[in-house]
Amino acid sequence: MSRPVEDCLLTENQTLLDAMRTIEHGSVGIALLVDKDRHLLGTFTDGDIRRALLNGATLESKAAPFSRKNFTVVEEFSSRADVLDLMQSLLIHQIPILDKSQRVVGVHLLHEIIGVTTRPNWAVIMAGGRGTRLGELTNSTPKPMLRVAGRPILERLIWHLVSFGIRRIFISVNYLGNVIEEYFGDGSRHGCKIEYLREDEPLGTGGALSLLPEKPEHPLIVCNADIVTQADFGGLLHFHESGKYKATIGTRTHTYEVPFGCIQASDGTVTRIDEKPVMAHLISSGIYVIEPELLRDIPKKFYPITSLFEECLKNKAPIGAFEINEDWIDIGQKDQLRQARGE
């Protein structure tokens, strides 16, 4: 299956802001840079635009110099099987289609070629926090409803879950929860069923799970609402189930440079000097999978989900660590929100 491209086209004189709007309006996750005869010159995704902005460009900069030139294309009448093999082997989600004159005539989308199989798993999104670190930005807007590229962060997360076949989603709400409920309603506009876990007082990432109206029959996805990510939820579930884990934590590698020379010494004698070493640690991404049986141990009070994992370790229940290599930004602070917005 292919999509027409009229809404995805970008000309050589347009800006990065135009590219961002084209991606948003075209709704296929890509903008195609073309000349006046519709020959393909380059492509843009959200990631390309963000990298350009982080490298010093502005939204008013011409888009063309920052386009991706090493794009992959297919001919107009390529078979579905050939296109699918190509997309899966290159791990890409969109491929422009060219006619015999090398003009853009459409775009193939991976999820439309393979279809989305509905999964039996549920997801719980934790959206009850106040977001105090963001200051005045959350005085009248709950943190998950802050916008990135024109849409609430929470909406992007819901759409991403739905794209992996998740059809039943619970959202835990507390601070300004009415804003979230009024926006999403029952979820029918987003291709899923949305229900709300209403916290009378903050219960934490773990405690909110005690409000589920019934116990799920399959592994449960749990994630924070303040992340912008393209995480592979399908791969996460496969990893969890194939490893027979009781819980799985989505992880990221976080690196930072110590701004000093670090000294190792023994009995007053220096044995080693590391000048400004770079340290790396696995951190939690705020994305988890847990087995239904663990829910019975969660109390109806403030209870961090880390306490649940500590209980697993204490009882020698295996916990998996699934590294998320795709785009991921936690927007808990202003600098991170600006980064997600490409400012």
mmCIF file of C-alpha atoms in Angstrom:
data_model
loop_
_atom_site.group_PDB
_atom_site.id
_atom_site.type_symbol
_atom_site.label_atom_id
_atom_site.label_comp_id
_atom_site.label_asym_id
_atom_site.label_seq_id
_atom_site.Cartn_x
_atom_site.Cartn_y
_atom_site.Cartn_z
ATOM 1 C CA MET A 1 0.000 0.000 0.000
ATOM 2 C CA SER A 2 1.302 3.486 -0.794
ATOM 3 C CA ARG A 3 0.275 7.027 0.058
ATOM 4 C CA PRO A 4 0.061 10.031 -2.299
ATOM 5 C CA VAL A 5 2.683 12.643 -1.502
ATOM 6 C CA GLU A 6 1.170 16.044 -2.253
ATOM 7 C CA ASP A 7 1.127 16.963 1.438
ATOM 8 C CA CYS A 8 4.665 15.627 2.031
ATOM 9 C CA LEU A 9 6.576 17.704 -0.522
ATOM 10 C CA LEU A 10 9.061 20.436 0.328
ATOM 11 C CA THR A 11 10.739 22.807 -2.144
ATOM 12 C CA GLU A 12 14.354 23.982 -2.172
ATOM 13 C CA ASN A 13 13.516 27.501 -0.942
ATOM 14 C CA GLN A 14 11.565 26.438 2.132
ATOM 15 C CA THR A 15 12.790 26.538 5.742
ATOM 16 C CA LEU A 16 13.239 24.057 8.555
ATOM 17 C CA LEU A 17 10.005 25.394 10.035
ATOM 18 C CA ASP A 18 8.276 24.554 6.743
ATOM 19 C CA ALA A 19 9.816 21.072 6.902
ATOM 20 C CA MET A 20 8.457 20.586 10.416
ATOM 21 C CA ARG A 21 4.991 21.706 9.317
ATOM 22 C CA THR A 22 5.130 19.457 6.256
ATOM 23 C CA ILE A 23 5.954 16.411 8.390
ATOM 24 C CA GLU A 24 3.094 17.290 10.730
ATOM 25 C CA HIS A 25 0.560 18.005 7.971
ATOM 26 C CA GLY A 26 1.552 15.050 5.812
ATOM 27 C CA SER A 27 1.028 12.608 8.724
ATOM 28 C CA VAL A 28 3.487 10.028 7.370
ATOM 29 C CA GLY A 29 6.538 10.994 9.439
ATOM 30 C CA ILE A 30 8.614 12.253 6.506
ATOM 31 C CA ALA A 31 9.028 15.298 4.244
ATOM 32 C CA LEU A 32 10.391 14.925 0.723
ATOM 33 C CA LEU A 33 12.608 17.681 -0.701
ATOM 34 C CA VAL A 34 11.993 17.980 -4.467
ATOM 35 C CA ASP A 35 12.923 20.248 -7.366
ATOM 36 C CA LYS A 36 10.403 21.959 -9.644
ATOM 37 C CA ASP A 37 9.962 18.758 -11.647
ATOM 38 C CA ARG A 38 9.374 16.684 -8.501
ATOM 39 C CA HIS A 39 12.723 14.903 -8.638
ATOM 40 C CA LEU A 40 13.754 13.798 -5.154
ATOM 41 C CA LEU A 41 16.673 15.761 -3.661
ATOM 42 C CA GLY A 42 16.545 14.690 -0.033
ATOM 43 C CA THR A 43 14.351 13.635 2.870
ATOM 44 C CA PHE A 44 13.550 14.904 6.366
ATOM 45 C CA THR A 45 12.305 13.271 9.535
ATOM 46 C CA ASP A 46 11.783 14.857 12.955
ATOM 47 C CA GLY A 47 15.217 13.559 13.942
ATOM 48 C CA ASP A 48 16.918 15.290 10.984
ATOM 49 C CA ILE A 49 15.337 18.607 11.891
ATOM 50 C CA ARG A 50 16.257 18.243 15.554
ATOM 51 C CA ARG A 51 19.877 17.473 14.663
ATOM 52 C CA ALA A 52 20.026 20.528 12.405
ATOM 53 C CA LEU A 53 18.729 22.774 15.187
ATOM 54 C CA LEU A 54 21.129 21.294 17.732
ATOM 55 C CA ASN A 55 23.974 22.015 15.284
ATOM 56 C CA GLY A 56 23.186 25.717 15.212
ATOM 57 C CA ALA A 57 20.506 26.112 12.553
ATOM 58 C CA THR A 58 17.332 28.084 13.254
ATOM 59 C CA LEU A 59 13.763 27.405 12.229
ATOM 60 C CA GLU A 60 14.188 30.092 9.545
ATOM 61 C CA SER A 61 17.266 28.414 8.016
ATOM 62 C CA LYS A 62 16.881 26.972 4.531
ATOM 63 C CA ALA A 63 16.007 23.301 4.861
ATOM 64 C CA ALA A 64 17.814 21.950 1.786
ATOM 65 C CA PRO A 65 21.401 21.867 3.213
ATOM 66 C CA PHE A 66 20.227 19.725 6.128
ATOM 67 C CA SER A 67 18.286 17.118 4.167
ATOM 68 C CA ARG A 68 19.277 13.476 4.229
ATOM 69 C CA LYS A 69 20.920 12.595 0.896
ATOM 70 C CA ASN A 70 21.507 8.871 1.424
ATOM 71 C CA PHE A 71 17.832 7.990 1.060
ATOM 72 C CA THR A 72 16.400 4.725 -0.271
ATOM 73 C CA VAL A 73 13.743 4.637 -3.009
ATOM 74 C CA VAL A 74 11.781 2.001 -4.930
ATOM 75 C CA GLU A 75 10.258 1.913 -8.406
ATOM 76 C CA GLU A 76 6.596 2.567 -8.925
ATOM 77 C CA PHE A 77 5.445 -1.016 -9.437
ATOM 78 C CA SER A 78 7.777 -2.838 -7.045
ATOM 79 C CA SER A 79 6.135 -5.838 -5.396
ATOM 80 C CA ARG A 80 4.846 -5.649 -1.843
ATOM 81 C CA ALA A 81 7.190 -8.469 -0.809
ATOM 82 C CA ASP A 82 10.255 -6.707 -2.240
ATOM 83 C CA VAL A 83 9.349 -3.434 -0.557
ATOM 84 C CA LEU A 84 8.707 -5.155 2.778
ATOM 85 C CA ASP A 85 12.019 -7.041 2.622
ATOM 86 C CA LEU A 86 13.874 -3.810 1.869
ATOM 87 C CA MET A 87 12.222 -1.841 4.672
ATOM 88 C CA GLN A 88 12.769 -4.540 7.257
ATOM 89 C CA SER A 89 16.371 -5.172 6.258
ATOM 90 C CA LEU A 90 17.222 -1.445 6.458
ATOM 91 C CA LEU A 91 15.025 -0.820 9.517
ATOM 92 C CA ILE A 92 13.187 2.054 7.845
ATOM 93 C CA HIS A 93 9.514 2.967 8.043
ATOM 94 C CA GLN A 94 9.017 5.037 4.863
ATOM 95 C CA ILE A 95 10.277 4.635 1.296
ATOM 96 C CA PRO A 96 9.578 7.187 -1.461
ATOM 97 C CA ILE A 97 8.274 5.781 -4.761
ATOM 98 C CA LEU A 98 9.687 7.064 -8.081
ATOM 99 C CA ASP A 99 8.220 6.662 -11.550
ATOM 100 C CA LYS A 100 10.221 5.886 -14.728
ATOM 101 C CA SER A 101 11.177 9.559 -14.993
ATOM 102 C CA GLN A 102 12.561 9.475 -11.428
ATOM 103 C CA ARG A 103 9.790 11.718 -10.134
ATOM 104 C CA VAL A 104 8.181 11.193 -6.734
ATOM 105 C CA VAL A 105 4.707 9.655 -7.054
ATOM 106 C CA GLY A 106 4.080 8.173 -3.603
ATOM 107 C CA VAL A 107 5.491 6.816 -0.394
ATOM 108 C CA HIS A 108 5.300 3.336 1.132
ATOM 109 C CA LEU A 109 4.668 3.111 4.890
ATOM 110 C CA LEU A 110 5.833 0.043 6.756
ATOM 111 C CA HIS A 111 2.855 -0.146 9.103
ATOM 112 C CA GLU A 112 0.446 -0.035 6.175
ATOM 113 C CA ILE A 113 2.307 -2.748 4.291
ATOM 114 C CA ILE A 114 2.422 -5.206 7.153
ATOM 115 C CA GLY A 115 -0.717 -4.039 8.934
ATOM 116 C CA VAL A 116 -0.882 -3.616 12.677
ATOM 117 C CA THR A 117 -1.834 -6.705 14.648
ATOM 118 C CA THR A 118 -3.860 -5.923 17.755
ATOM 119 C CA ARG A 119 -1.997 -7.043 20.855
ATOM 120 C CA PRO A 120 -3.736 -8.329 23.990
ATOM 121 C CA ASN A 121 -1.413 -6.286 26.216
ATOM 122 C CA TRP A 122 -2.639 -3.210 28.041
ATOM 123 C CA ALA A 123 -0.651 -0.064 28.737
ATOM 124 C CA VAL A 124 -0.736 2.232 31.765
ATOM 125 C CA ILE A 125 0.572 5.783 31.325
ATOM 126 C CA MET A 126 1.500 7.711 34.467
ATOM 127 C CA ALA A 127 0.245 11.271 33.942
ATOM 128 C CA GLY A 128 -0.594 12.417 37.471
ATOM 129 C CA GLY A 129 2.545 14.398 38.321
ATOM 130 C CA ARG A 130 2.594 18.169 38.738
ATOM 131 C CA GLY A 131 5.863 18.844 36.903
ATOM 132 C CA THR A 132 7.188 21.365 39.410
ATOM 133 C CA ARG A 133 10.640 21.456 37.772
ATOM 134 C CA LEU A 134 9.044 23.079 34.726
ATOM 135 C CA GLY A 135 7.889 26.058 36.791
ATOM 136 C CA GLU A 136 5.215 28.304 35.344
ATOM 137 C CA LEU A 137 4.794 26.115 32.255
ATOM 138 C CA THR A 138 2.650 23.705 34.270
ATOM 139 C CA ASN A 139 0.631 26.249 36.263
ATOM 140 C CA SER A 140 -2.425 25.671 34.067
ATOM 141 C CA THR A 141 -1.261 22.820 31.827
ATOM 142 C CA PRO A 142 -0.414 19.324 33.068
ATOM 143 C CA LYS A 143 3.115 18.346 32.078
ATOM 144 C CA PRO A 144 2.049 15.562 29.648
ATOM 145 C CA MET A 145 -0.082 18.088 27.727
ATOM 146 C CA LEU A 146 2.846 20.388 26.918
ATOM 147 C CA ARG A 147 3.338 20.442 23.164
ATOM 148 C CA VAL A 148 6.211 19.233 21.037
ATOM 149 C CA ALA A 149 5.989 19.963 17.293
ATOM 150 C CA GLY A 150 2.380 21.049 17.690
ATOM 151 C CA ARG A 151 0.986 18.096 19.653
ATOM 152 C CA PRO A 152 0.775 17.162 23.346
ATOM 153 C CA ILE A 153 3.532 14.816 24.477
ATOM 154 C CA LEU A 154 0.919 12.416 25.839
ATOM 155 C CA GLU A 155 -0.875 12.275 22.482
ATOM 156 C CA ARG A 156 2.349 11.334 20.720
ATOM 157 C CA LEU A 157 2.924 8.536 23.235
ATOM 158 C CA ILE A 158 -0.614 7.194 22.839
ATOM 159 C CA TRP A 159 -0.342 7.161 19.054
ATOM 160 C CA HIS A 160 2.983 5.364 19.305
ATOM 161 C CA LEU A 161 1.503 2.670 21.546
ATOM 162 C CA VAL A 162 -1.465 2.268 19.207
ATOM 163 C CA SER A 163 0.928 1.876 16.264
ATOM 164 C CA PHE A 164 2.243 -1.260 18.011
ATOM 165 C CA GLY A 165 -1.245 -2.721 18.349
ATOM 166 C CA ILE A 166 -1.999 -1.609 21.918
ATOM 167 C CA ARG A 167 -5.747 -0.958 22.032
ATOM 168 C CA ARG A 168 -6.541 -0.633 25.751
ATOM 169 C CA ILE A 169 -4.786 2.184 27.586
ATOM 170 C CA PHE A 170 -5.189 3.420 31.146
ATOM 171 C CA ILE A 171 -4.038 6.917 32.120
ATOM 172 C CA SER A 172 -3.415 7.709 35.789
ATOM 173 C CA VAL A 173 -4.441 11.307 36.481
ATOM 174 C CA ASN A 174 -4.236 13.665 39.436
ATOM 175 C CA TYR A 175 -2.982 17.221 38.880
ATOM 176 C CA LEU A 176 -5.277 18.940 36.311
ATOM 177 C CA GLY A 177 -6.541 15.509 35.320
ATOM 178 C CA ASN A 178 -9.726 17.055 33.900
ATOM 179 C CA VAL A 179 -7.651 18.691 31.140
ATOM 180 C CA ILE A 180 -6.351 15.278 30.063
ATOM 181 C CA GLU A 181 -9.753 13.590 30.278
ATOM 182 C CA GLU A 182 -11.487 16.321 28.270
ATOM 183 C CA TYR A 183 -8.849 16.141 25.526
ATOM 184 C CA PHE A 184 -8.698 12.358 25.057
ATOM 185 C CA GLY A 185 -12.176 11.276 26.101
ATOM 186 C CA ASP A 186 -12.748 7.560 25.616
ATOM 187 C CA GLY A 187 -9.868 7.246 23.145
ATOM 188 C CA SER A 188 -12.031 6.523 20.099
ATOM 189 C CA ARG A 189 -10.425 9.419 18.179
ATOM 190 C CA HIS A 190 -7.043 7.780 18.729
ATOM 191 C CA GLY A 191 -7.918 4.242 17.720
ATOM 192 C CA CYS A 192 -8.012 2.782 21.232
ATOM 193 C CA LYS A 193 -10.022 2.545 24.441
ATOM 194 C CA ILE A 194 -8.832 4.936 27.135
ATOM 195 C CA GLU A 195 -9.805 4.608 30.797
ATOM 196 C CA TYR A 196 -8.676 6.746 33.716
ATOM 197 C CA LEU A 197 -7.129 5.812 37.054
ATOM 198 C CA ARG A 198 -8.017 8.786 39.242
ATOM 199 C CA GLU A 199 -5.608 9.391 42.117
ATOM 200 C CA ASP A 200 -7.214 11.294 45.002
ATOM 201 C CA GLU A 201 -3.667 11.820 46.228
ATOM 202 C CA PRO A 202 -0.356 11.064 44.492
ATOM 203 C CA LEU A 203 0.326 7.322 44.510
ATOM 204 C CA GLY A 204 3.592 7.148 42.589
ATOM 205 C CA THR A 205 4.344 5.068 39.508
ATOM 206 C CA GLY A 206 3.720 1.826 41.365
ATOM 207 C CA GLY A 207 0.816 2.807 43.611
ATOM 208 C CA ALA A 208 -1.357 3.966 40.712
ATOM 209 C CA LEU A 209 -1.378 0.396 39.374
ATOM 210 C CA SER A 210 -3.458 -0.620 42.404
ATOM 211 C CA LEU A 211 -6.360 1.335 40.846
ATOM 212 C CA LEU A 212 -6.691 -0.944 37.815
ATOM 213 C CA PRO A 213 -10.314 -2.166 37.744
ATOM 214 C CA GLU A 214 -9.280 -5.719 36.903
ATOM 215 C CA LYS A 215 -6.118 -7.757 36.583
ATOM 216 C CA PRO A 216 -4.670 -8.075 33.068
ATOM 217 C CA GLU A 217 -4.071 -11.495 31.575
ATOM 218 C CA HIS A 218 -0.928 -10.517 29.689
ATOM 219 C CA PRO A 219 2.275 -8.547 30.462
ATOM 220 C CA LEU A 220 1.471 -4.927 31.209
ATOM 221 C CA ILE A 221 3.324 -1.977 29.670
ATOM 222 C CA VAL A 222 3.869 0.879 32.127
ATOM 223 C CA CYS A 223 5.394 4.183 31.082
ATOM 224 C CA ASN A 224 5.780 7.752 32.240
ATOM 225 C CA ALA A 225 3.810 10.358 30.333
ATOM 226 C CA ASP A 226 6.640 12.899 30.098
ATOM 227 C CA ILE A 227 8.796 11.148 27.495
ATOM 228 C CA VAL A 228 9.123 11.729 23.775
ATOM 229 C CA THR A 229 10.223 8.451 22.250
ATOM 230 C CA GLN A 230 10.167 6.143 19.267
ATOM 231 C CA ALA A 231 10.835 3.118 21.504
ATOM 232 C CA ASP A 232 10.230 -0.300 19.967
ATOM 233 C CA PHE A 233 7.382 -1.557 22.168
ATOM 234 C CA GLY A 234 7.080 -4.688 20.060
ATOM 235 C CA GLY A 235 10.721 -5.541 20.624
ATOM 236 C CA LEU A 236 10.354 -4.752 24.328
ATOM 237 C CA LEU A 237 7.436 -7.175 24.745
ATOM 238 C CA HIS A 238 9.222 -9.879 22.735
ATOM 239 C CA PHE A 239 12.347 -9.475 24.876
ATOM 240 C CA HIS A 240 10.319 -9.657 28.090
ATOM 241 C CA GLU A 241 8.316 -12.720 27.107
ATOM 242 C CA SER A 242 11.148 -14.681 25.495
ATOM 243 C CA GLY A 243 13.364 -14.048 28.535
ATOM 244 C CA LYS A 244 10.611 -15.183 30.914
ATOM 245 C CA TYR A 245 11.190 -12.133 33.100
ATOM 246 C CA LYS A 246 8.872 -11.082 35.909
ATOM 247 C CA ALA A 247 9.593 -7.465 35.038
ATOM 248 C CA THR A 248 11.599 -5.648 32.387
ATOM 249 C CA ILE A 249 13.049 -2.149 32.607
ATOM 250 C CA GLY A 250 13.621 -0.134 29.453
ATOM 251 C CA THR A 251 17.110 1.348 29.780
ATOM 252 C CA ARG A 252 19.258 4.026 28.187
ATOM 253 C CA THR A 253 23.007 4.577 28.310
ATOM 254 C CA HIS A 254 23.719 7.939 29.933
ATOM 255 C CA THR A 255 27.203 9.370 29.612
ATOM 256 C CA TYR A 256 28.759 12.423 31.238
ATOM 257 C CA GLU A 257 32.220 13.899 31.462
ATOM 258 C CA VAL A 258 33.766 14.488 34.882
ATOM 259 C CA PRO A 259 35.128 18.067 34.567
ATOM 260 C CA PHE A 260 38.256 17.311 36.614
ATOM 261 C CA GLY A 261 41.237 15.052 36.538
ATOM 262 C CA CYS A 262 40.432 11.966 38.599
ATOM 263 C CA ILE A 263 43.150 10.510 40.814
ATOM 264 C CA GLN A 264 43.585 6.959 42.016
ATOM 265 C CA ALA A 265 45.952 6.562 44.952
ATOM 266 C CA SER A 266 47.112 3.818 47.290
ATOM 267 C CA ASP A 267 48.720 4.536 50.672
ATOM 268 C CA GLY A 268 49.291 8.144 49.704
ATOM 269 C CA THR A 269 50.901 7.335 46.351
ATOM 270 C CA VAL A 270 49.245 8.237 43.042
ATOM 271 C CA THR A 271 48.776 5.146 40.892
ATOM 272 C CA ARG A 272 46.715 6.558 38.040
ATOM 273 C CA ILE A 273 45.424 9.838 36.617
ATOM 274 C CA ASP A 274 42.362 10.021 34.354
ATOM 275 C CA GLU A 275 41.938 13.474 32.844
ATOM 276 C CA LYS A 276 38.236 14.366 32.581
ATOM 277 C CA PRO A 277 37.045 10.771 32.166
ATOM 278 C CA VAL A 278 33.728 9.990 30.498
ATOM 279 C CA MET A 279 31.462 7.888 32.697
ATOM 280 C CA ALA A 280 28.623 5.718 31.377
ATOM 281 C CA HIS A 281 25.679 4.278 33.288
ATOM 282 C CA LEU A 282 22.503 2.417 32.378
ATOM 283 C CA ILE A 283 19.512 4.503 33.473
ATOM 284 C CA SER A 284 15.805 3.776 33.595
ATOM 285 C CA SER A 285 13.874 5.203 30.644
ATOM 286 C CA GLY A 286 10.552 5.316 32.492
ATOM 287 C CA ILE A 287 9.256 2.427 30.365
ATOM 288 C CA TYR A 288 8.551 -0.958 31.939
ATOM 289 C CA VAL A 289 6.824 -4.304 31.432
ATOM 290 C CA ILE A 290 5.518 -6.252 34.411
ATOM 291 C CA GLU A 291 3.800 -9.585 34.814
ATOM 292 C CA PRO A 292 0.169 -9.480 36.047
ATOM 293 C CA GLU A 293 0.985 -11.525 39.149
ATOM 294 C CA LEU A 294 3.129 -8.668 40.507
ATOM 295 C CA LEU A 295 0.079 -6.402 40.781
ATOM 296 C CA ARG A 296 -1.185 -8.260 43.838
ATOM 297 C CA ASP A 297 1.809 -6.981 45.827
ATOM 298 C CA ILE A 298 1.143 -3.302 45.130
ATOM 299 C CA PRO A 299 -0.485 -1.365 48.014
ATOM 300 C CA LYS A 300 -3.030 1.445 47.583
ATOM 301 C CA LYS A 301 -0.665 4.113 48.851
ATOM 302 C CA PHE A 302 2.327 6.061 47.574
ATOM 303 C CA TYR A 303 4.575 3.382 46.155
ATOM 304 C CA PRO A 304 7.406 3.968 43.662
ATOM 305 C CA ILE A 305 7.677 1.280 41.012
ATOM 306 C CA THR A 306 11.339 0.896 41.995
ATOM 307 C CA SER A 307 10.085 -0.602 45.278
ATOM 308 C CA LEU A 308 8.363 -3.315 43.251
ATOM 309 C CA PHE A 309 11.612 -4.090 41.435
ATOM 310 C CA GLU A 310 13.521 -4.187 44.714
ATOM 311 C CA GLU A 311 11.034 -6.773 45.971
ATOM 312 C CA CYS A 312 11.650 -8.808 42.802
ATOM 313 C CA LEU A 313 15.402 -8.735 43.409
ATOM 314 C CA LYS A 314 14.885 -9.666 47.046
ATOM 315 C CA ASN A 315 12.779 -12.665 45.991
ATOM 316 C CA LYS A 316 15.238 -13.550 43.190
ATOM 317 C CA ALA A 317 12.568 -12.917 40.528
ATOM 318 C CA PRO A 318 14.369 -12.179 37.219
ATOM 319 C CA ILE A 319 14.289 -8.612 35.889
ATOM 320 C CA GLY A 320 15.237 -7.889 32.286
ATOM 321 C CA ALA A 321 17.083 -4.825 30.982
ATOM 322 C CA PHE A 322 16.002 -3.873 27.457
ATOM 323 C CA GLU A 323 18.117 -1.088 25.943
ATOM 324 C CA ILE A 324 16.128 1.511 24.010
ATOM 325 C CA ASN A 325 18.248 2.714 21.097
ATOM 326 C CA GLU A 326 15.571 4.807 19.398
ATOM 327 C CA ASP A 327 14.937 8.517 20.044
ATOM 328 C CA TRP A 328 14.126 9.191 23.701
ATOM 329 C CA ILE A 329 13.904 12.438 25.650
ATOM 330 C CA ASP A 330 12.598 12.914 29.188
ATOM 331 C CA ILE A 331 11.080 16.418 29.311
ATOM 332 C CA GLY A 332 11.083 16.763 33.098
ATOM 333 C CA GLN A 333 13.158 19.952 32.958
ATOM 334 C CA LYS A 334 13.048 23.079 30.799
ATOM 335 C CA ASP A 335 16.317 22.342 28.995
ATOM 336 C CA GLN A 336 15.059 18.899 28.006
ATOM 337 C CA LEU A 337 11.734 20.312 26.822
ATOM 338 C CA ARG A 338 13.590 22.864 24.703
ATOM 339 C CA GLN A 339 15.714 20.057 23.270
ATOM 340 C CA ALA A 340 12.608 18.036 22.352
ATOM 341 C CA ARG A 341 11.164 21.131 20.671
ATOM 342 C CA GLY A 342 14.404 21.742 18.798
ATOM 343 C CA GLU A 343 14.792 25.204 20.328
#
